[in-house]
Amino acid sequence: MKKEFDILVIGSGLGGLVSALVLAKEGLKVCVLEKNNQYGGNLQTFSRDKLIFDTGVHYLGGLSKGQNLHQYFSYLGIMDELQLHKMDENGYDKITFGDDETEYPHAQGYRNFVEQLSKYFPEEKDNLEDYCEEIHRVCSQFPRYNLVGKDNYNEEILHLNTKRFIESLTTNKKLQSVLLGSNFLYAGDSENVPFYVHALTVNSYIQSAYKCIKGGSQISKLLIRRLREHGAEVHKHAEVSEFIFDENNMLSGVKTSEGKEYFAKKIISNIEIRTTLKLLGEERLKKSFVNRIISWEPVPSCFSVYLVMKPQSFQNFNYNIYHFVNEEMVWNAHHYQKEKWPETYMLSSTESKHNPGFAESLTAISYMDFQEVEEWKETVNTVSDKYERGALYEKFKLEKAEKMMDALEKKFPDLRKSIKSFYTSSPLSYRDYIGSFNGNMYGYMKSSENPLKTMVSPRTKIDNLFLTGQSVNMHGILGCTIGAFNTCAEILGKELIDERLTQLINKNKGEK
């Protein structure tokens, strides 16, 4: 019997799951299809030596009461069950350079942010306040950043360039680099990246910064639980291999690689936008649109080293470290020299539950170009599709892991003595598990020169096909959540989404 849904969502990344749940809450019959063994896209975790490691979500912002992500997650019914741990209020991120032993903090709360950095840059206090003010101004101009309000993008804000703004704010080179020090969060090519990308990213964390206890996959697990409570179907090992069009040439459903067919009135694609184009058949879309998508430059990928620590051997730290070999490296960190890799890294620590105060694991991540793994690009290796890439690949990963540990030992001498075991992931791992083009971390490069080039509407030219996810406008937990609400607004109507979110805001005000 032909089974038909109101909504079919392809891909269970955050954007897809949030879209599915918003629509299921409105009584629509929803089905989510995921190709992998685990749901959640960048929210996926994996286990090694009985410890949980995150693949993508190392910390979250904007989750304190009244803040935007807290309100979105409350609407979705998952906020109260999230297990969170607040990071160091006086420095959730610390920016470090070369041999300089100073750790420059990014603190939680705008007043505290200015206060903590002013200790290192006392003469820059006014400029730091101006920086915070501009972040507020830019964020307030964004549709749905404050749940309801502005409908349209302010073009002037889209063209504001990060590099030019930071340089106009202060001539202090060190402070410029410190303010940009967490740009790994958007893989910032700071020459071109629009300031709104920087502002939307850092604002959440300055508001509040949390780690997910037991990993980010708890977000996807809770969303799926809520989906099932609302009668939705969620299937894994269901890779969509083609779109089905009816006799009137209308998109009516999809077929999976196992031959199963699913039909729906509307389809939301939460998979990589280039993959969507391939499934659709480029001839069905305007050539100019297809060419625009293909011309987008992917954000770089990364290489991660996951370190399992010996018990009580390494002090835990409740913040992330963003390290650069020098201050100049901040401006274009992903343009690294292969022989000097890693010239920058992000390092995070997870506290042992058995030995408080000590780290049970560390995760170190640095940029990596897909070209470095090009020779293995025809191989696929996931839990559900096992494939050994061979001895040369294993040797490549081991050499990179050793180089990363060498770099870490410059900051933490004798670190290796504390390591029990280690594991790695390369751009191929991110490509295979998350489905991103060439394993890119956050979709595609945005440019202040032509900001609209990489912005696409969630509504496509195919009547009943919609888009969501990090390829569509903004990446990150908050970006994908907002994007999902925008996708749902195209389906349900903006007025209904505004009404639901206004009710939530009013309810929260009443509870204060």
Short mmCIF file of N, CA, C and O in Angstrom, two decimals, residues 201-323:
data_model
loop_
_atom_site.label_atom_id
_atom_site.label_comp_id
_atom_site.label_asym_id
_atom_site.label_seq_id
_atom_site.Cartn_x
_atom_site.Cartn_y
_atom_site.Cartn_z
N THR A 201 27.83 34.50 15.57
CA THR A 201 28.52 33.36 16.19
C THR A 201 28.95 33.67 17.62
O THR A 201 28.60 32.95 18.56
N VAL A 202 29.69 34.77 17.81
CA VAL A 202 30.25 35.01 19.16
C VAL A 202 29.21 35.52 20.15
O VAL A 202 29.33 35.28 21.35
N ASN A 203 28.17 36.20 19.66
CA ASN A 203 27.17 36.76 20.57
C ASN A 203 26.56 35.70 21.47
O ASN A 203 26.40 35.89 22.68
N SER A 204 26.22 34.54 20.87
CA SER A 204 25.59 33.47 21.65
C SER A 204 26.46 33.04 22.82
O SER A 204 25.98 32.84 23.93
N TYR A 205 27.76 32.87 22.55
CA TYR A 205 28.67 32.38 23.60
C TYR A 205 28.94 33.45 24.65
O TYR A 205 29.10 33.13 25.83
N ILE A 206 29.02 34.70 24.22
CA ILE A 206 29.23 35.77 25.22
C ILE A 206 28.00 35.83 26.14
O ILE A 206 28.12 36.06 27.35
N GLN A 207 26.82 35.58 25.58
CA GLN A 207 25.61 35.55 26.43
C GLN A 207 25.73 34.45 27.48
O GLN A 207 25.50 34.67 28.66
N SER A 208 26.08 33.26 27.02
CA SER A 208 26.27 32.13 27.94
C SER A 208 26.89 30.98 27.16
O SER A 208 26.59 30.80 25.99
N ALA A 209 27.76 30.21 27.81
CA ALA A 209 28.44 29.10 27.13
C ALA A 209 28.33 27.84 27.97
O ALA A 209 28.65 27.84 29.16
N TYR A 210 27.88 26.77 27.33
CA TYR A 210 27.66 25.50 28.01
C TYR A 210 28.26 24.34 27.23
O TYR A 210 28.34 24.39 26.00
N LYS A 211 28.60 23.28 27.96
CA LYS A 211 28.95 22.01 27.33
C LYS A 211 27.79 21.04 27.56
O LYS A 211 27.12 21.10 28.59
N CYS A 212 27.58 20.17 26.59
CA CYS A 212 26.60 19.09 26.76
C CYS A 212 27.27 17.95 27.51
O CYS A 212 28.25 17.39 27.03
N ILE A 213 26.72 17.62 28.67
CA ILE A 213 27.22 16.44 29.39
C ILE A 213 26.79 15.23 28.56
O ILE A 213 25.66 15.16 28.10
N LYS A 214 27.69 14.31 28.35
CA LYS A 214 27.44 13.10 27.52
C LYS A 214 27.25 13.44 26.04
O LYS A 214 26.66 12.66 25.29
N GLY A 215 27.71 14.60 25.61
CA GLY A 215 27.76 14.88 24.18
C GLY A 215 26.52 15.49 23.57
O GLY A 215 25.42 15.43 24.11
N GLY A 216 26.73 16.09 22.38
CA GLY A 216 25.66 16.82 21.68
C GLY A 216 24.57 15.92 21.13
O GLY A 216 23.49 16.41 20.77
N SER A 217 24.82 14.59 21.06
CA SER A 217 23.80 13.70 20.49
C SER A 217 22.53 13.67 21.35
O SER A 217 21.47 13.26 20.89
N GLN A 218 22.64 14.14 22.62
CA GLN A 218 21.42 14.16 23.44
C GLN A 218 20.38 15.11 22.83
O GLN A 218 19.18 14.89 22.99
N ILE A 219 20.84 16.14 22.09
CA ILE A 219 19.89 17.06 21.44
C ILE A 219 19.07 16.31 20.40
O ILE A 219 17.84 16.39 20.37
N SER A 220 19.77 15.55 19.52
CA SER A 220 19.03 14.82 18.48
C SER A 220 18.15 13.72 19.09
O SER A 220 17.03 13.49 18.64
N LYS A 221 18.65 13.07 20.15
CA LYS A 221 17.84 12.01 20.79
C LYS A 221 16.54 12.57 21.36
O LYS A 221 15.47 11.97 21.24
N LEU A 222 16.64 13.75 22.01
CA LEU A 222 15.44 14.37 22.58
C LEU A 222 14.48 14.83 21.48
O LEU A 222 13.26 14.67 21.61
N LEU A 223 15.03 15.39 20.40
CA LEU A 223 14.17 15.83 19.29
C LEU A 223 13.43 14.64 18.68
O LEU A 223 12.24 14.73 18.36
N ILE A 224 14.13 13.51 18.54
CA ILE A 224 13.49 12.32 17.97
C ILE A 224 12.42 11.77 18.91
O ILE A 224 11.35 11.35 18.47
N ARG A 225 12.72 11.82 20.20
CA ARG A 225 11.71 11.37 21.18
C ARG A 225 10.43 12.21 21.04
O ARG A 225 9.32 11.69 21.01
N ARG A 226 10.61 13.53 20.95
CA ARG A 226 9.45 14.43 20.80
C ARG A 226 8.73 14.17 19.46
O ARG A 226 7.50 14.19 19.39
N LEU A 227 9.50 13.93 18.40
CA LEU A 227 8.89 13.64 17.09
C LEU A 227 7.99 12.42 17.18
O LEU A 227 6.86 12.41 16.69
N ARG A 228 8.49 11.37 17.82
CA ARG A 228 7.71 10.13 17.92
C ARG A 228 6.47 10.34 18.79
O ARG A 228 5.42 9.76 18.53
N GLU A 229 6.61 11.19 19.82
CA GLU A 229 5.45 11.51 20.66
C GLU A 229 4.35 12.19 19.84
O GLU A 229 3.17 12.08 20.14
N HIS A 230 4.78 12.93 18.80
CA HIS A 230 3.81 13.62 17.93
C HIS A 230 3.43 12.76 16.72
O HIS A 230 2.87 13.27 15.74
N GLY A 231 3.76 11.48 16.78
CA GLY A 231 3.31 10.55 15.74
C GLY A 231 4.17 10.51 14.49
O GLY A 231 3.77 9.90 13.48
N ALA A 232 5.34 11.15 14.51
CA ALA A 232 6.19 11.15 13.32
C ALA A 232 6.93 9.82 13.18
O ALA A 232 7.18 9.13 14.17
N GLU A 233 7.28 9.48 11.95
CA GLU A 233 8.13 8.31 11.69
C GLU A 233 9.56 8.79 11.45
O GLU A 233 9.77 9.81 10.77
N VAL A 234 10.52 8.05 12.01
CA VAL A 234 11.94 8.40 11.82
C VAL A 234 12.68 7.11 11.46
O VAL A 234 12.61 6.14 12.19
N HIS A 235 13.35 7.11 10.30
CA HIS A 235 14.03 5.89 9.82
C HIS A 235 15.50 6.16 9.55
O HIS A 235 15.85 7.14 8.88
N LYS A 236 16.37 5.26 10.06
CA LYS A 236 17.78 5.35 9.67
C LYS A 236 18.08 4.26 8.64
O LYS A 236 17.20 3.46 8.30
N HIS A 237 19.34 4.23 8.15
CA HIS A 237 19.72 3.32 7.05
C HIS A 237 18.75 3.50 5.87
O HIS A 237 18.35 2.53 5.22
N ALA A 238 18.33 4.74 5.63
CA ALA A 238 17.38 5.03 4.56
C ALA A 238 17.94 6.15 3.70
O ALA A 238 17.53 7.31 3.81
N GLU A 239 18.91 5.79 2.85
CA GLU A 239 19.56 6.80 2.00
C GLU A 239 18.72 7.07 0.76
O GLU A 239 18.39 6.14 0.01
N VAL A 240 18.35 8.32 0.56
CA VAL A 240 17.55 8.68 -0.61
C VAL A 240 18.44 8.65 -1.85
O VAL A 240 19.48 9.30 -1.89
N SER A 241 18.03 7.87 -2.85
CA SER A 241 18.85 7.73 -4.06
C SER A 241 18.23 8.43 -5.27
O SER A 241 18.91 8.71 -6.24
N GLU A 242 16.91 8.70 -5.18
CA GLU A 242 16.30 9.48 -6.28
C GLU A 242 14.99 10.12 -5.86
O GLU A 242 14.33 9.67 -4.93
N PHE A 243 14.64 11.18 -6.56
CA PHE A 243 13.34 11.84 -6.37
C PHE A 243 12.35 11.23 -7.36
O PHE A 243 12.71 10.90 -8.50
N ILE A 244 11.12 11.11 -6.94
CA ILE A 244 10.07 10.55 -7.80
C ILE A 244 9.16 11.69 -8.27
O ILE A 244 8.67 12.49 -7.45
N PHE A 245 8.94 11.76 -9.57
CA PHE A 245 8.03 12.76 -10.14
C PHE A 245 6.82 12.04 -10.73
O PHE A 245 6.97 10.96 -11.33
N ASP A 246 5.61 12.59 -10.56
CA ASP A 246 4.40 11.93 -11.06
C ASP A 246 4.17 12.25 -12.55
O ASP A 246 5.00 12.91 -13.19
N GLU A 247 3.02 11.78 -13.06
CA GLU A 247 2.75 11.96 -14.50
C GLU A 247 2.60 13.43 -14.90
O GLU A 247 2.77 13.79 -16.06
N ASN A 248 2.32 14.29 -13.91
CA ASN A 248 2.22 15.74 -14.20
C ASN A 248 3.55 16.45 -13.97
O ASN A 248 3.61 17.67 -13.90
N ASN A 249 4.61 15.63 -13.78
CA ASN A 249 5.96 16.16 -13.55
C ASN A 249 6.07 16.92 -12.22
O ASN A 249 6.87 17.84 -12.08
N MET A 250 5.22 16.52 -11.27
CA MET A 250 5.27 17.11 -9.93
C MET A 250 6.09 16.19 -9.03
O MET A 250 5.97 14.96 -9.10
N LEU A 251 6.91 16.78 -8.15
CA LEU A 251 7.68 15.99 -7.18
C LEU A 251 6.69 15.35 -6.21
O LEU A 251 5.90 16.05 -5.57
N SER A 252 6.73 14.02 -6.13
CA SER A 252 5.72 13.36 -5.29
C SER A 252 6.31 12.49 -4.20
O SER A 252 5.62 12.09 -3.27
N GLY A 253 7.62 12.18 -4.31
CA GLY A 253 8.20 11.32 -3.28
C GLY A 253 9.66 11.03 -3.55
O GLY A 253 10.30 11.68 -4.39
N VAL A 254 10.18 10.03 -2.82
CA VAL A 254 11.59 9.66 -2.98
C VAL A 254 11.71 8.14 -2.95
O VAL A 254 10.84 7.44 -2.44
N LYS A 255 12.82 7.68 -3.52
CA LYS A 255 13.15 6.25 -3.45
C LYS A 255 14.47 6.12 -2.72
O LYS A 255 15.38 6.93 -2.93
N THR A 256 14.60 5.12 -1.84
CA THR A 256 15.86 4.91 -1.12
C THR A 256 16.73 3.91 -1.89
O THR A 256 16.26 3.22 -2.80
N SER A 257 17.99 3.83 -1.49
CA SER A 257 18.93 2.93 -2.18
C SER A 257 18.51 1.47 -2.01
O SER A 257 18.93 0.61 -2.76
N GLU A 258 17.65 1.18 -1.02
CA GLU A 258 17.14 -0.19 -0.85
C GLU A 258 15.85 -0.43 -1.62
O GLU A 258 15.24 -1.50 -1.52
N GLY A 259 15.42 0.60 -2.36
CA GLY A 259 14.23 0.42 -3.21
C GLY A 259 12.91 0.80 -2.57
O GLY A 259 11.85 0.68 -3.19
N LYS A 260 12.92 1.26 -1.31
CA LYS A 260 11.66 1.66 -0.67
C LYS A 260 11.23 3.03 -1.20
O LYS A 260 12.08 3.88 -1.47
N GLU A 261 9.92 3.22 -1.30
CA GLU A 261 9.40 4.51 -1.79
C GLU A 261 8.56 5.18 -0.70
O GLU A 261 7.80 4.53 0.01
N TYR A 262 8.75 6.48 -0.58
CA TYR A 262 8.01 7.30 0.39
C TYR A 262 7.41 8.48 -0.37
O TYR A 262 8.11 9.13 -1.15
N PHE A 263 6.12 8.74 -0.13
CA PHE A 263 5.44 9.82 -0.84
C PHE A 263 4.98 10.90 0.14
O PHE A 263 4.66 10.61 1.29
N ALA A 264 4.98 12.14 -0.32
CA ALA A 264 4.58 13.25 0.56
C ALA A 264 4.09 14.43 -0.26
O ALA A 264 4.48 14.61 -1.42
N LYS A 265 3.26 15.25 0.40
CA LYS A 265 2.78 16.48 -0.26
C LYS A 265 3.90 17.50 -0.39
O LYS A 265 3.99 18.24 -1.35
N LYS A 266 4.76 17.52 0.66
CA LYS A 266 5.90 18.46 0.64
C LYS A 266 7.15 17.74 1.12
O LYS A 266 7.08 16.90 2.01
N ILE A 267 8.29 18.13 0.54
CA ILE A 267 9.57 17.51 0.90
C ILE A 267 10.55 18.59 1.33
O ILE A 267 10.66 19.64 0.69
N ILE A 268 11.23 18.32 2.46
CA ILE A 268 12.28 19.24 2.94
C ILE A 268 13.61 18.51 2.81
O ILE A 268 13.78 17.42 3.35
N SER A 269 14.56 19.14 2.11
CA SER A 269 15.89 18.55 2.01
C SER A 269 16.82 19.20 3.03
O SER A 269 17.05 20.40 3.00
N ASN A 270 17.33 18.35 3.93
CA ASN A 270 18.29 18.80 4.94
C ASN A 270 19.68 18.24 4.63
O ASN A 270 20.56 18.25 5.46
N ILE A 271 19.83 17.76 3.38
CA ILE A 271 21.14 17.23 3.01
C ILE A 271 21.92 18.30 2.25
O ILE A 271 21.39 19.34 1.89
N GLU A 272 23.20 18.03 2.03
CA GLU A 272 24.08 18.93 1.30
C GLU A 272 23.39 19.44 0.02
O GLU A 272 22.81 18.66 -0.74
N ILE A 273 23.43 20.74 -0.21
CA ILE A 273 22.67 21.35 -1.30
C ILE A 273 23.09 20.82 -2.68
O ILE A 273 22.26 20.64 -3.57
N ARG A 274 24.38 20.50 -2.84
CA ARG A 274 24.82 19.96 -4.14
C ARG A 274 24.24 18.56 -4.37
O ARG A 274 23.92 18.19 -5.50
N THR A 275 24.12 17.79 -3.30
CA THR A 275 23.53 16.45 -3.41
C THR A 275 22.06 16.57 -3.78
O THR A 275 21.55 15.80 -4.60
N THR A 276 21.39 17.55 -3.21
CA THR A 276 19.97 17.80 -3.54
C THR A 276 19.82 18.10 -5.03
O THR A 276 18.93 17.58 -5.69
N LEU A 277 20.71 18.95 -5.55
CA LEU A 277 20.66 19.30 -6.98
C LEU A 277 20.83 18.06 -7.85
O LEU A 277 20.15 17.90 -8.86
N LYS A 278 21.76 17.18 -7.46
CA LYS A 278 22.00 15.95 -8.24
C LYS A 278 20.76 15.06 -8.24
O LYS A 278 20.37 14.50 -9.27
N LEU A 279 20.15 14.89 -7.07
CA LEU A 279 18.96 14.04 -6.96
C LEU A 279 17.81 14.60 -7.80
O LEU A 279 17.03 13.87 -8.40
N LEU A 280 17.72 15.90 -7.80
CA LEU A 280 16.63 16.59 -8.48
C LEU A 280 16.80 16.53 -10.00
O LEU A 280 15.83 16.41 -10.74
N GLY A 281 18.07 16.59 -10.43
CA GLY A 281 18.34 16.70 -11.87
C GLY A 281 18.49 18.18 -12.19
O GLY A 281 17.52 18.94 -12.08
N GLU A 282 19.71 18.58 -12.49
CA GLU A 282 20.00 20.01 -12.67
C GLU A 282 19.13 20.65 -13.75
O GLU A 282 18.88 21.86 -13.72
N GLU A 283 18.64 19.83 -14.71
CA GLU A 283 17.84 20.39 -15.81
C GLU A 283 16.50 20.94 -15.33
O GLU A 283 15.84 21.71 -16.03
N ARG A 284 16.10 20.56 -14.11
CA ARG A 284 14.81 21.04 -13.59
C ARG A 284 14.91 22.45 -12.97
O ARG A 284 13.91 23.03 -12.59
N LEU A 285 16.13 22.93 -12.82
CA LEU A 285 16.33 24.24 -12.20
C LEU A 285 16.98 25.20 -13.19
O LEU A 285 17.59 24.78 -14.17
N LYS A 286 16.86 26.49 -12.90
CA LYS A 286 17.50 27.48 -13.77
C LYS A 286 19.00 27.28 -13.78
O LYS A 286 19.60 27.08 -12.72
N LYS A 287 19.60 27.36 -14.95
CA LYS A 287 21.04 27.16 -15.09
C LYS A 287 21.81 28.16 -14.22
O LYS A 287 22.81 27.83 -13.60
N SER A 288 21.29 29.39 -14.15
CA SER A 288 21.98 30.43 -13.37
C SER A 288 22.02 30.05 -11.88
O SER A 288 23.02 30.28 -11.19
N PHE A 289 20.93 29.44 -11.38
CA PHE A 289 20.87 29.02 -9.97
C PHE A 289 21.87 27.89 -9.72
O PHE A 289 22.64 27.92 -8.76
N VAL A 290 21.86 26.90 -10.61
CA VAL A 290 22.77 25.76 -10.47
C VAL A 290 24.22 26.24 -10.50
O VAL A 290 25.05 25.85 -9.66
N ASN A 291 24.54 27.11 -11.44
CA ASN A 291 25.91 27.63 -11.56
C ASN A 291 26.32 28.40 -10.31
O ASN A 291 27.48 28.33 -9.88
N ARG A 292 25.37 29.13 -9.74
CA ARG A 292 25.67 29.90 -8.52
C ARG A 292 26.04 28.96 -7.38
O ARG A 292 27.04 29.17 -6.69
N ILE A 293 25.26 27.89 -7.21
CA ILE A 293 25.54 26.93 -6.13
C ILE A 293 26.91 26.27 -6.35
O ILE A 293 27.72 26.15 -5.43
N ILE A 294 27.16 25.84 -7.59
CA ILE A 294 28.41 25.13 -7.89
C ILE A 294 29.62 26.04 -7.71
O ILE A 294 30.72 25.59 -7.39
N SER A 295 29.41 27.35 -7.88
CA SER A 295 30.54 28.30 -7.73
C SER A 295 30.88 28.60 -6.28
O SER A 295 31.91 29.20 -5.98
N TRP A 296 30.01 28.21 -5.34
CA TRP A 296 30.30 28.47 -3.92
C TRP A 296 31.57 27.75 -3.51
O TRP A 296 31.79 26.58 -3.87
N GLU A 297 32.36 28.43 -2.71
CA GLU A 297 33.60 27.81 -2.20
C GLU A 297 33.32 27.19 -0.83
O GLU A 297 32.86 27.88 0.08
N PRO A 298 33.57 25.88 -0.69
CA PRO A 298 33.28 25.27 0.62
C PRO A 298 34.22 25.79 1.70
O PRO A 298 35.38 26.09 1.43
N VAL A 299 33.69 25.90 2.89
CA VAL A 299 34.51 26.19 4.07
C VAL A 299 35.48 25.01 4.22
O VAL A 299 35.15 23.88 3.83
N PRO A 300 36.69 25.22 4.76
CA PRO A 300 37.63 24.09 4.89
C PRO A 300 37.09 22.98 5.79
O PRO A 300 36.15 23.19 6.56
N SER A 301 37.75 21.85 5.69
CA SER A 301 37.44 20.75 6.59
C SER A 301 38.46 20.75 7.73
O SER A 301 39.20 21.73 7.90
N CYS A 302 38.47 19.67 8.49
CA CYS A 302 39.40 19.64 9.63
C CYS A 302 39.87 18.22 9.91
O CYS A 302 39.33 17.25 9.40
N PHE A 303 40.90 18.16 10.72
CA PHE A 303 41.44 16.89 11.21
C PHE A 303 41.36 16.95 12.73
O PHE A 303 41.76 17.94 13.34
N SER A 304 40.82 15.91 13.34
CA SER A 304 40.65 15.91 14.80
C SER A 304 41.43 14.76 15.43
O SER A 304 41.50 13.66 14.87
N VAL A 305 42.00 15.05 16.59
CA VAL A 305 42.68 14.01 17.38
C VAL A 305 41.97 13.92 18.73
O VAL A 305 41.80 14.94 19.42
N TYR A 306 41.51 12.73 19.07
CA TYR A 306 40.78 12.49 20.31
C TYR A 306 41.69 11.74 21.26
O TYR A 306 42.10 10.60 20.97
N LEU A 307 42.01 12.36 22.38
CA LEU A 307 42.97 11.78 23.33
C LEU A 307 42.25 11.23 24.56
O LEU A 307 41.50 11.96 25.22
N VAL A 308 42.46 9.96 24.84
CA VAL A 308 41.95 9.36 26.08
C VAL A 308 43.08 9.48 27.11
O VAL A 308 44.20 9.02 26.87
N MET A 309 42.80 10.12 28.25
CA MET A 309 43.85 10.40 29.23
C MET A 309 43.91 9.33 30.32
O MET A 309 42.88 8.75 30.70
N LYS A 310 45.09 9.11 30.83
CA LYS A 310 45.25 8.20 31.98
C LYS A 310 44.58 8.85 33.20
O LYS A 310 44.61 10.08 33.34
N PRO A 311 44.00 8.04 34.09
CA PRO A 311 43.31 8.61 35.26
C PRO A 311 44.22 9.51 36.09
O PRO A 311 45.39 9.19 36.32
N GLN A 312 43.68 10.64 36.50
CA GLN A 312 44.34 11.59 37.40
C GLN A 312 45.74 12.03 36.92
O GLN A 312 46.63 12.25 37.72
N SER A 313 45.88 12.15 35.60
CA SER A 313 47.20 12.51 35.08
C SER A 313 47.25 13.91 34.46
O SER A 313 48.33 14.47 34.30
N PHE A 314 46.06 14.48 34.16
CA PHE A 314 46.06 15.77 33.45
C PHE A 314 44.93 16.63 34.01
O PHE A 314 43.78 16.21 34.05
N GLN A 315 45.28 17.84 34.42
CA GLN A 315 44.28 18.76 35.01
C GLN A 315 43.22 19.14 33.97
O GLN A 315 43.53 19.49 32.85
N ASN A 316 41.97 19.07 34.38
CA ASN A 316 40.88 19.50 33.50
C ASN A 316 40.85 21.03 33.40
O ASN A 316 41.26 21.73 34.33
N PHE A 317 40.41 21.57 32.28
CA PHE A 317 40.16 23.01 32.18
C PHE A 317 38.77 23.21 31.58
O PHE A 317 38.38 22.51 30.65
N ASN A 318 38.03 24.16 32.15
CA ASN A 318 36.61 24.35 31.82
C ASN A 318 36.44 25.46 30.78
O ASN A 318 35.62 26.35 30.92
N TYR A 319 37.27 25.40 29.74
CA TYR A 319 37.20 26.38 28.66
C TYR A 319 37.84 25.76 27.42
O TYR A 319 38.41 24.66 27.49
N ASN A 320 37.74 26.42 26.29
CA ASN A 320 38.41 25.96 25.07
C ASN A 320 39.65 26.82 24.85
O ASN A 320 39.64 28.01 25.17
N ILE A 321 40.67 26.23 24.28
CA ILE A 321 41.88 26.99 23.91
C ILE A 321 41.92 27.09 22.40
O ILE A 321 41.79 26.08 21.69
N TYR A 322 42.07 28.32 21.90
CA TYR A 322 42.31 28.54 20.47
C TYR A 322 43.75 29.04 20.36
O TYR A 322 44.06 30.14 20.82
N HIS A 323 44.60 28.22 19.78
CA HIS A 323 46.02 28.55 19.74
C HIS A 323 46.47 28.83 18.30
O HIS A 323 46.09 28.12 17.37
#
